[in-house]
mmCIF file of C-alpha atoms in Angstrom:
data_model
loop_
_atom_site.group_PDB
_atom_site.id
_atom_site.type_symbol
_atom_site.label_atom_id
_atom_site.label_comp_id
_atom_site.label_asym_id
_atom_site.label_seq_id
_atom_site.Cartn_x
_atom_site.Cartn_y
_atom_site.Cartn_z
ATOM 1 C CA MET A 398 -88.557 -168.344 41.134
ATOM 2 C CA THR A 399 -86.794 -170.742 43.746
ATOM 3 C CA PRO A 400 -83.014 -170.321 43.693
ATOM 4 C CA PRO A 401 -81.010 -173.361 42.679
ATOM 5 C CA THR A 402 -79.878 -175.717 45.331
ATOM 6 C CA LEU A 403 -76.481 -177.390 46.116
ATOM 7 C CA GLU A 404 -78.318 -180.802 45.387
ATOM 8 C CA GLN A 405 -79.275 -179.443 41.906
ATOM 9 C CA VAL A 406 -75.750 -178.502 41.141
ATOM 10 C CA ALA A 407 -74.567 -181.966 42.159
ATOM 11 C CA ALA A 408 -77.154 -183.659 40.029
ATOM 12 C CA LEU A 409 -76.054 -181.574 36.954
ATOM 13 C CA ALA A 410 -72.364 -182.143 37.513
ATOM 14 C CA GLY A 411 -72.789 -185.672 38.267
ATOM 15 C CA VAL A 412 -70.960 -185.705 41.621
ATOM 16 C CA SER A 413 -71.937 -185.794 45.222
ATOM 17 C CA ARG A 414 -73.195 -182.977 47.351
ATOM 18 C CA ALA A 415 -70.215 -183.028 49.352
ATOM 19 C CA THR A 416 -67.940 -182.461 46.148
ATOM 20 C CA VAL A 417 -69.815 -179.315 45.336
ATOM 21 C CA SER A 418 -69.530 -178.080 49.006
ATOM 22 C CA ARG A 419 -65.724 -178.725 48.707
ATOM 23 C CA VAL A 420 -65.585 -176.912 45.335
ATOM 24 C CA VAL A 421 -67.654 -173.904 46.675
ATOM 25 C CA ASN A 422 -65.607 -173.732 49.827
ATOM 26 C CA GLY A 423 -62.167 -173.662 47.893
ATOM 27 C CA SER A 424 -61.008 -177.207 49.259
ATOM 28 C CA PRO A 425 -57.765 -178.378 47.545
ATOM 29 C CA ARG A 426 -59.093 -181.936 47.872
ATOM 30 C CA VAL A 427 -60.830 -181.920 44.486
ATOM 31 C CA SER A 428 -59.264 -182.807 41.057
ATOM 32 C CA PRO A 429 -59.007 -179.995 38.521
ATOM 33 C CA ALA A 430 -61.457 -181.789 36.181
ATOM 34 C CA VAL A 431 -64.152 -182.487 38.808
ATOM 35 C CA ARG A 432 -63.640 -178.707 39.754
ATOM 36 C CA ALA A 433 -64.229 -177.541 36.328
ATOM 37 C CA GLN A 434 -67.250 -179.833 35.980
ATOM 38 C CA VAL A 435 -68.813 -178.378 39.000
ATOM 39 C CA GLU A 436 -67.771 -174.743 38.093
ATOM 40 C CA ARG A 437 -69.791 -175.283 34.722
ATOM 41 C CA ALA A 438 -72.926 -176.517 36.618
ATOM 42 C CA VAL A 439 -72.729 -173.522 39.089
ATOM 43 C CA ALA A 440 -72.620 -171.151 36.140
ATOM 44 C CA LYS A 441 -75.255 -172.781 34.030
ATOM 45 C CA LEU A 442 -77.663 -172.864 37.113
ATOM 46 C CA GLY A 443 -76.636 -169.519 38.545
ATOM 47 C CA TYR A 444 -75.923 -171.058 41.832
ATOM 48 C CA VAL A 445 -75.018 -168.620 44.636
ATOM 49 C CA PRO A 446 -73.379 -169.919 47.689
ATOM 50 C CA ASN A 447 -75.143 -169.309 50.994
ATOM 51 C CA ARG A 448 -72.848 -167.123 52.908
ATOM 52 C CA ALA A 449 -74.023 -167.912 56.385
ATOM 53 C CA ALA A 450 -74.385 -171.719 55.670
ATOM 54 C CA ARG A 451 -70.697 -171.385 54.195
ATOM 55 C CA SER A 452 -69.455 -169.830 57.355
ATOM 56 C CA LEU A 453 -70.955 -172.530 59.615
ATOM 57 C CA VAL A 454 -68.622 -175.133 57.654
ATOM 58 C CA THR A 455 -65.389 -172.841 57.148
ATOM 59 C CA ARG A 456 -65.701 -171.032 60.370
ATOM 60 C CA ARG A 457 -64.947 -168.024 58.442
ATOM 61 C CA GLY A 458 -67.367 -165.044 57.961
ATOM 62 C CA ASP A 459 -65.380 -163.298 55.152
ATOM 63 C CA SER A 460 -65.960 -160.205 57.041
ATOM 64 C CA VAL A 461 -63.841 -157.936 59.337
ATOM 65 C CA ALA A 462 -65.007 -155.242 61.716
ATOM 66 C CA LEU A 463 -63.611 -151.823 62.184
ATOM 67 C CA VAL A 464 -64.350 -150.903 65.747
ATOM 68 C CA VAL A 465 -64.215 -147.167 66.467
ATOM 69 C CA SER A 466 -64.198 -146.419 70.423
ATOM 70 C CA GLU A 467 -65.957 -142.920 70.021
ATOM 71 C CA PRO A 468 -69.429 -141.532 70.181
ATOM 72 C CA HIS A 469 -71.256 -141.430 66.965
ATOM 73 C CA ALA A 470 -71.127 -137.641 66.825
ATOM 74 C CA ARG A 471 -67.283 -137.560 67.064
ATOM 75 C CA PHE A 472 -66.992 -140.323 64.482
ATOM 76 C CA PHE A 473 -69.196 -138.246 61.830
ATOM 77 C CA SER A 474 -67.405 -134.921 62.533
ATOM 78 C CA GLU A 475 -63.901 -135.745 62.523
ATOM 79 C CA PRO A 476 -61.891 -135.996 59.118
ATOM 80 C CA PHE A 477 -59.628 -138.640 60.623
ATOM 81 C CA PHE A 478 -62.274 -141.373 60.657
ATOM 82 C CA ALA A 479 -63.452 -140.759 57.171
ATOM 83 C CA GLY A 480 -59.815 -141.097 55.900
ATOM 84 C CA MET A 481 -59.470 -144.336 57.844
ATOM 85 C CA VAL A 482 -62.727 -145.926 56.411
ATOM 86 C CA ARG A 483 -61.330 -145.091 52.813
ATOM 87 C CA GLY A 484 -57.998 -146.710 53.446
ATOM 88 C CA VAL A 485 -59.709 -149.722 54.875
ATOM 89 C CA SER A 486 -62.165 -150.196 52.169
ATOM 90 C CA ALA A 487 -59.693 -149.789 49.502
ATOM 91 C CA ALA A 488 -57.444 -152.586 50.936
ATOM 92 C CA LEU A 489 -60.591 -154.739 51.188
ATOM 93 C CA ALA A 490 -61.816 -153.921 47.574
ATOM 94 C CA GLU A 491 -60.162 -156.859 45.855
ATOM 95 C CA THR A 492 -60.453 -159.421 48.367
ATOM 96 C CA GLY A 493 -64.143 -160.076 48.654
ATOM 97 C CA VAL A 494 -63.925 -159.414 52.385
ATOM 98 C CA GLN A 495 -66.888 -157.380 53.666
ATOM 99 C CA LEU A 496 -66.364 -154.494 56.141
ATOM 100 C CA LEU A 497 -68.523 -154.072 59.286
ATOM 101 C CA LEU A 498 -68.339 -150.646 60.914
ATOM 102 C CA LEU A 499 -69.188 -150.809 64.834
ATOM 103 C CA ILE A 500 -69.204 -147.257 66.660
ATOM 104 C CA ALA A 501 -69.559 -147.842 70.250
ATOM 105 C CA GLN A 502 -68.510 -145.710 73.197
ATOM 106 C CA ASP A 503 -71.520 -145.868 75.455
ATOM 107 C CA LEU A 504 -71.099 -148.852 78.133
ATOM 108 C CA PRO A 505 -74.460 -150.511 77.207
ATOM 109 C CA ASP A 506 -73.391 -151.108 73.694
ATOM 110 C CA ARG A 507 -69.981 -152.358 74.593
ATOM 111 C CA GLY A 508 -71.108 -155.758 76.149
ATOM 112 C CA ARG A 509 -73.097 -156.487 73.045
ATOM 113 C CA LEU A 510 -70.364 -155.446 70.810
ATOM 114 C CA GLU A 511 -67.871 -157.616 72.475
ATOM 115 C CA ARG A 512 -70.208 -160.685 72.459
ATOM 116 C CA TYR A 513 -70.614 -160.101 68.797
ATOM 117 C CA VAL A 514 -66.899 -159.822 67.621
ATOM 118 C CA VAL A 515 -65.780 -162.891 69.731
ATOM 119 C CA GLY A 516 -68.734 -165.040 68.656
ATOM 120 C CA GLY A 517 -67.352 -165.988 65.235
ATOM 121 C CA HIS A 518 -69.396 -163.517 63.178
ATOM 122 C CA VAL A 519 -66.076 -161.745 61.916
ATOM 123 C CA ASP A 520 -62.748 -163.150 61.102
ATOM 124 C CA GLY A 521 -60.751 -160.203 62.462
ATOM 125 C CA VAL A 522 -61.154 -156.826 64.221
ATOM 126 C CA LEU A 523 -59.672 -153.428 63.488
ATOM 127 C CA LEU A 524 -59.460 -151.199 66.632
ATOM 128 C CA ALA A 525 -59.287 -147.347 66.186
ATOM 129 C CA SER A 526 -59.232 -144.514 68.693
ATOM 130 C CA LEU A 527 -58.750 -146.760 71.573
ATOM 131 C CA HIS A 528 -58.620 -145.266 75.095
ATOM 132 C CA ALA A 529 -56.392 -146.885 77.940
ATOM 133 C CA ASP A 530 -59.116 -148.328 79.739
ATOM 134 C CA ASP A 531 -60.883 -150.188 76.862
ATOM 135 C CA PRO A 532 -61.074 -154.049 77.606
ATOM 136 C CA LEU A 533 -61.561 -154.933 74.134
ATOM 137 C CA PRO A 534 -58.018 -155.733 73.012
ATOM 138 C CA ALA A 535 -57.533 -158.064 76.052
ATOM 139 C CA THR A 536 -60.954 -159.510 75.363
ATOM 140 C CA LEU A 537 -60.121 -160.234 71.729
ATOM 141 C CA GLU A 538 -56.639 -161.681 72.774
ATOM 142 C CA ARG A 539 -58.089 -164.031 75.270
ATOM 143 C CA ALA A 540 -60.847 -165.205 72.517
ATOM 144 C CA GLY A 541 -58.057 -165.808 69.918
ATOM 145 C CA VAL A 542 -59.595 -163.224 67.563
ATOM 146 C CA PRO A 543 -57.091 -161.816 65.338
ATOM 147 C CA ALA A 544 -56.782 -157.899 65.895
ATOM 148 C CA VAL A 545 -54.997 -154.876 64.723
ATOM 149 C CA LEU A 546 -54.758 -151.591 66.391
ATOM 150 C CA VAL A 547 -54.880 -148.402 64.574
ATOM 151 C CA GLY A 548 -52.760 -146.233 66.783
ATOM 152 C CA ARG A 549 -50.218 -147.233 69.321
ATOM 153 C CA PRO A 550 -52.100 -148.368 72.609
ATOM 154 C CA ALA A 551 -51.444 -146.154 75.665
ATOM 155 C CA GLY A 552 -49.572 -148.393 78.186
ATOM 156 C CA ARG A 553 -51.477 -151.601 77.292
ATOM 157 C CA GLY A 554 -51.174 -154.415 74.801
ATOM 158 C CA GLY A 555 -48.817 -157.465 75.167
ATOM 159 C CA PRO A 556 -45.829 -158.421 72.897
ATOM 160 C CA GLY A 557 -48.634 -159.949 70.689
ATOM 161 C CA ALA A 558 -50.537 -156.748 69.926
ATOM 162 C CA SER A 559 -49.914 -155.468 66.488
ATOM 163 C CA TYR A 560 -50.557 -151.968 65.468
ATOM 164 C CA VAL A 561 -50.047 -149.406 62.771
ATOM 165 C CA ASP A 562 -49.430 -145.714 63.582
ATOM 166 C CA ALA A 563 -48.001 -142.520 62.371
ATOM 167 C CA ASP A 564 -44.822 -140.915 63.781
ATOM 168 C CA ASN A 565 -46.712 -138.914 66.208
ATOM 169 C CA ARG A 566 -43.802 -137.994 68.576
ATOM 170 C CA GLY A 567 -41.532 -137.164 65.587
ATOM 171 C CA GLY A 568 -44.053 -135.035 63.995
ATOM 172 C CA ALA A 569 -44.738 -133.098 67.127
ATOM 173 C CA ARG A 570 -40.909 -132.559 67.306
ATOM 174 C CA MET A 571 -41.186 -131.295 63.759
ATOM 175 C CA ALA A 572 -43.775 -128.776 64.594
ATOM 176 C CA VAL A 573 -41.773 -127.425 67.472
ATOM 177 C CA ASP A 574 -38.525 -127.294 65.601
ATOM 178 C CA HIS A 575 -40.247 -125.205 63.052
ATOM 179 C CA LEU A 576 -41.876 -122.815 65.530
ATOM 180 C CA ALA A 577 -38.376 -122.372 67.449
ATOM 181 C CA ALA A 578 -36.594 -121.796 64.009
ATOM 182 C CA LEU A 579 -39.094 -118.877 63.468
ATOM 183 C CA GLY A 580 -37.794 -117.379 66.659
ATOM 184 C CA ARG A 581 -40.922 -118.345 68.786
ATOM 185 C CA ARG A 582 -39.825 -118.761 72.402
ATOM 186 C CA ARG A 583 -43.013 -119.275 74.360
ATOM 187 C CA ILE A 584 -44.518 -122.165 72.582
ATOM 188 C CA ALA A 585 -47.518 -123.667 74.172
ATOM 189 C CA ILE A 586 -49.307 -127.110 73.295
ATOM 190 C CA ILE A 587 -53.031 -128.065 73.323
ATOM 191 C CA THR A 588 -52.837 -131.741 73.968
ATOM 192 C CA GLY A 589 -55.095 -134.462 72.890
ATOM 193 C CA GLY A 590 -56.531 -136.912 75.350
ATOM 194 C CA LEU A 591 -53.737 -138.340 77.212
ATOM 195 C CA ASP A 592 -55.473 -141.719 77.780
ATOM 196 C CA MET A 593 -54.615 -142.437 74.266
ATOM 197 C CA GLY A 594 -51.298 -143.384 72.674
ATOM 198 C CA VAL A 595 -51.578 -140.431 70.162
ATOM 199 C CA GLY A 596 -52.212 -137.878 72.815
ATOM 200 C CA VAL A 597 -49.089 -138.969 74.947
ATOM 201 C CA ASP A 598 -46.863 -139.291 71.859
ATOM 202 C CA ARG A 599 -47.415 -135.887 70.579
ATOM 203 C CA LEU A 600 -46.968 -134.357 73.996
ATOM 204 C CA ASP A 601 -43.618 -136.252 74.301
ATOM 205 C CA GLY A 602 -42.598 -134.813 70.963
ATOM 206 C CA TYR A 603 -43.413 -131.334 71.947
ATOM 207 C CA ARG A 604 -41.372 -131.721 75.089
ATOM 208 C CA ASP A 605 -38.481 -133.163 72.919
ATOM 209 C CA GLY A 606 -38.634 -130.177 70.719
ATOM 210 C CA LEU A 607 -38.528 -127.640 73.683
ATOM 211 C CA ALA A 608 -35.489 -129.497 74.981
ATOM 212 C CA ALA A 609 -33.690 -129.482 71.655
ATOM 213 C CA ALA A 610 -34.195 -125.764 71.271
ATOM 214 C CA GLY A 611 -33.234 -124.906 74.804
ATOM 215 C CA LEU A 612 -36.548 -123.672 75.685
ATOM 216 C CA ASP A 613 -38.401 -123.955 79.106
ATOM 217 C CA GLY A 614 -41.632 -125.328 79.349
ATOM 218 C CA GLY A 615 -42.390 -123.795 82.380
ATOM 219 C CA GLY A 616 -42.859 -126.853 84.478
ATOM 220 C CA GLY A 617 -45.934 -127.663 82.348
ATOM 221 C CA GLU A 618 -47.491 -124.190 82.441
ATOM 222 C CA LEU A 619 -47.511 -123.971 78.625
ATOM 223 C CA GLU A 620 -49.372 -127.277 78.360
ATOM 224 C CA GLU A 621 -53.252 -127.172 78.292
ATOM 225 C CA ALA A 622 -55.428 -130.132 77.889
ATOM 226 C CA GLY A 623 -57.614 -130.529 74.839
ATOM 227 C CA ASP A 624 -59.864 -133.421 73.523
ATOM 228 C CA PHE A 625 -59.192 -133.332 69.682
ATOM 229 C CA THR A 626 -62.405 -131.331 69.066
ATOM 230 C CA GLU A 627 -62.761 -127.887 67.795
ATOM 231 C CA GLU A 628 -64.528 -126.748 70.799
ATOM 232 C CA GLY A 629 -61.851 -128.166 73.102
ATOM 233 C CA GLY A 630 -59.021 -126.439 71.176
ATOM 234 C CA ALA A 631 -61.009 -123.138 71.457
ATOM 235 C CA ALA A 632 -61.450 -123.598 75.278
ATOM 236 C CA ALA A 633 -57.726 -124.565 75.761
ATOM 237 C CA MET A 634 -56.526 -121.565 73.808
ATOM 238 C CA THR A 635 -58.886 -119.359 75.821
ATOM 239 C CA ARG A 636 -57.268 -120.594 79.031
ATOM 240 C CA LEU A 637 -53.739 -120.245 77.743
ATOM 241 C CA LEU A 638 -54.325 -116.495 76.845
ATOM 242 C CA ALA A 639 -55.900 -115.883 80.321
ATOM 243 C CA ARG A 640 -52.786 -117.131 82.114
ATOM 244 C CA PRO A 641 -50.643 -114.723 83.877
ATOM 245 C CA GLY A 642 -46.922 -113.850 82.854
ATOM 246 C CA ARG A 643 -45.682 -113.452 79.526
ATOM 247 C CA PRO A 644 -47.989 -114.359 76.566
ATOM 248 C CA VAL A 645 -47.510 -117.354 74.464
ATOM 249 C CA ASP A 646 -46.092 -116.586 70.845
ATOM 250 C CA ALA A 647 -46.789 -119.872 69.438
ATOM 251 C CA VAL A 648 -48.976 -122.952 70.009
ATOM 252 C CA PHE A 649 -48.979 -126.437 68.827
ATOM 253 C CA ALA A 650 -52.261 -128.045 68.719
ATOM 254 C CA ALA A 651 -52.409 -131.851 68.538
ATOM 255 C CA SER A 652 -54.992 -131.894 65.802
ATOM 256 C CA ASP A 653 -56.214 -129.600 63.089
ATOM 257 C CA LEU A 654 -59.613 -129.292 64.650
ATOM 258 C CA MET A 655 -58.219 -128.246 67.866
ATOM 259 C CA ALA A 656 -55.983 -125.741 65.935
ATOM 260 C CA ALA A 657 -58.973 -124.507 64.195
ATOM 261 C CA GLY A 658 -60.444 -123.962 67.500
ATOM 262 C CA ALA A 659 -57.296 -122.141 68.781
ATOM 263 C CA LEU A 660 -57.524 -119.628 65.523
ATOM 264 C CA ARG A 661 -61.022 -118.885 66.510
ATOM 265 C CA ALA A 662 -60.214 -118.102 70.233
ATOM 266 C CA LEU A 663 -57.271 -116.041 68.962
ATOM 267 C CA ARG A 664 -59.441 -113.954 66.730
ATOM 268 C CA ALA A 665 -61.937 -113.311 69.352
ATOM 269 C CA ALA A 666 -59.193 -112.046 71.665
ATOM 270 C CA GLY A 667 -57.909 -109.676 68.936
ATOM 271 C CA ARG A 668 -54.650 -111.713 68.465
ATOM 272 C CA ARG A 669 -53.115 -111.808 65.074
ATOM 273 C CA VAL A 670 -51.995 -115.089 63.386
ATOM 274 C CA PRO A 671 -48.998 -115.533 62.755
ATOM 275 C CA ASP A 672 -47.733 -112.017 63.829
ATOM 276 C CA ASP A 673 -48.608 -112.451 67.405
ATOM 277 C CA VAL A 674 -49.185 -115.973 67.805
ATOM 278 C CA ALA A 675 -48.050 -118.721 65.316
ATOM 279 C CA VAL A 676 -50.281 -121.889 65.109
ATOM 280 C CA VAL A 677 -49.437 -125.455 63.959
ATOM 281 C CA GLY A 678 -51.634 -128.370 63.876
ATOM 282 C CA PHE A 679 -51.494 -132.138 63.147
ATOM 283 C CA GLU A 680 -53.178 -134.203 60.417
ATOM 284 C CA ASP A 681 -53.529 -131.933 57.220
ATOM 285 C CA SER A 682 -57.170 -132.558 56.673
ATOM 286 C CA ALA A 683 -59.320 -130.196 54.788
ATOM 287 C CA VAL A 684 -59.670 -128.275 57.873
ATOM 288 C CA ALA A 685 -56.065 -127.091 57.738
ATOM 289 C CA ARG A 686 -56.447 -126.223 54.153
ATOM 290 C CA TYR A 687 -59.405 -124.082 54.327
ATOM 291 C CA ALA A 688 -58.574 -122.406 57.758
ATOM 292 C CA GLN A 689 -58.079 -118.586 57.766
ATOM 293 C CA PRO A 690 -55.270 -118.204 57.638
ATOM 294 C CA PRO A 691 -54.360 -121.731 56.033
ATOM 295 C CA LEU A 692 -52.894 -124.004 58.712
ATOM 296 C CA THR A 693 -49.296 -125.036 59.027
ATOM 297 C CA THR A 694 -49.667 -128.642 59.942
ATOM 298 C CA VAL A 695 -48.029 -132.017 60.173
ATOM 299 C CA ARG A 696 -49.450 -134.475 57.524
ATOM 300 C CA GLN A 697 -50.086 -137.978 58.599
ATOM 301 C CA PRO A 698 -51.031 -140.804 56.010
ATOM 302 C CA ILE A 699 -54.325 -141.641 57.279
ATOM 303 C CA GLU A 700 -55.568 -143.796 54.290
ATOM 304 C CA GLU A 701 -52.274 -145.594 54.301
ATOM 305 C CA MET A 702 -52.691 -146.372 57.883
ATOM 306 C CA GLY A 703 -55.906 -147.926 57.219
ATOM 307 C CA ARG A 704 -54.630 -149.876 54.206
ATOM 308 C CA GLN A 705 -51.589 -151.212 56.176
ATOM 309 C CA ALA A 706 -53.620 -152.176 59.136
ATOM 310 C CA THR A 707 -56.155 -153.927 56.880
ATOM 311 C CA ARG A 708 -53.307 -155.883 55.127
ATOM 312 C CA LEU A 709 -51.654 -156.946 58.418
ATOM 313 C CA LEU A 710 -55.091 -158.109 59.856
ATOM 314 C CA LEU A 711 -55.763 -160.174 56.659
ATOM 315 C CA ALA A 712 -52.306 -161.667 56.997
ATOM 316 C CA LYS A 713 -53.080 -162.471 60.724
ATOM 317 C CA VAL A 714 -56.160 -164.044 59.887
ATOM 318 C CA ALA A 715 -54.406 -166.245 57.222
ATOM 319 C CA GLY A 716 -51.885 -167.159 60.058
ATOM 320 C CA GLN A 717 -49.222 -165.329 58.100
ATOM 321 C CA ALA A 718 -48.061 -162.681 60.724
ATOM 322 C CA GLY A 719 -47.793 -162.330 64.509
ATOM 323 C CA GLY A 720 -47.364 -159.104 66.520
ATOM 324 C CA MET A 721 -46.102 -156.334 64.273
ATOM 325 C CA HIS A 722 -45.512 -152.735 64.781
ATOM 326 C CA LEU A 723 -45.306 -150.312 61.785
ATOM 327 C CA VAL A 724 -44.856 -146.682 62.031
ATOM 328 C CA LEU A 725 -45.521 -144.566 59.208
ATOM 329 C CA ASP A 726 -43.615 -141.266 58.182
ATOM 330 C CA VAL A 727 -45.040 -137.767 58.691
ATOM 331 C CA GLU A 728 -44.337 -134.407 57.000
ATOM 332 C CA LEU A 729 -44.502 -130.814 58.061
ATOM 333 C CA ILE A 730 -46.563 -128.680 55.547
ATOM 334 C CA VAL A 731 -45.882 -125.195 55.986
ATOM 335 C CA ARG A 732 -48.636 -122.456 55.300
ATOM 336 C CA ALA A 733 -49.474 -119.203 56.403
ATOM 337 C CA SER A 734 -50.336 -119.497 60.218
ATOM 338 C CA ALA A 735 -46.686 -120.391 61.016
#
């Protein structure tokens, strides 16, 4: 059965095709009586507007893209991204705006992705897990595409760049304060990627905590690089254990996955947690709750970050917001590992 057309709606309502188009596209230039007349015809015929044709008229795609600058394997393995998508989806649920998920880290995909998001296919873009050398924020800004970053950018983003983040620096300081209060004096860190704002902020918070407790970081000898993965955390913990001098008695891992890797490396080395080495993570994912022992960690409001970033993006699309920076509170969750 052929679906009803705009012309058939116009004939039934006794108005022009242009008037039906204005009603369907939400134009205010239609009287309430005519609008009601057209809406009755739409309902009677079961007319469904063509979204693609509508977008050509309104220049609105009724969709936003969530761009995650990580490989597919990492996206599907890290709890952070699932929480982020839940928050974004919740904020869009009542709006009629569709979510397009784009996962792209490989360079061949990037050019195609950039052409897509600046080509009028989406109304705005959420950018998650950005690395410092990512050209996409500048590309979107030049093209006039509304964008909001989930996470503070590392050394980039002009005054118009909007982002929503957790208090990563303050949370890392909380973790070190807690370890110092337990009497730990050789507190190491397994950092995240330092080409990301989140990695830099958590390292800075760790250093803040050491300074406040009057502890010596040994000129960086207690800092070991990780990559936010469990494997990276295990490898970094192994390197810390192999260093000469006094052994560490605590470690702050800049993510729960890296903390889980550190726990695995400590078990393999015969070190007891927390007796020999106390461990604190960051995120409060299911990984933390089901670790052995359960992990003390810093809880960040991942879903709320997604919701707030989406609301801010929709406001920017509507022309109701400029550059805004929103930093959400975090909370220390004490369990058995420290």
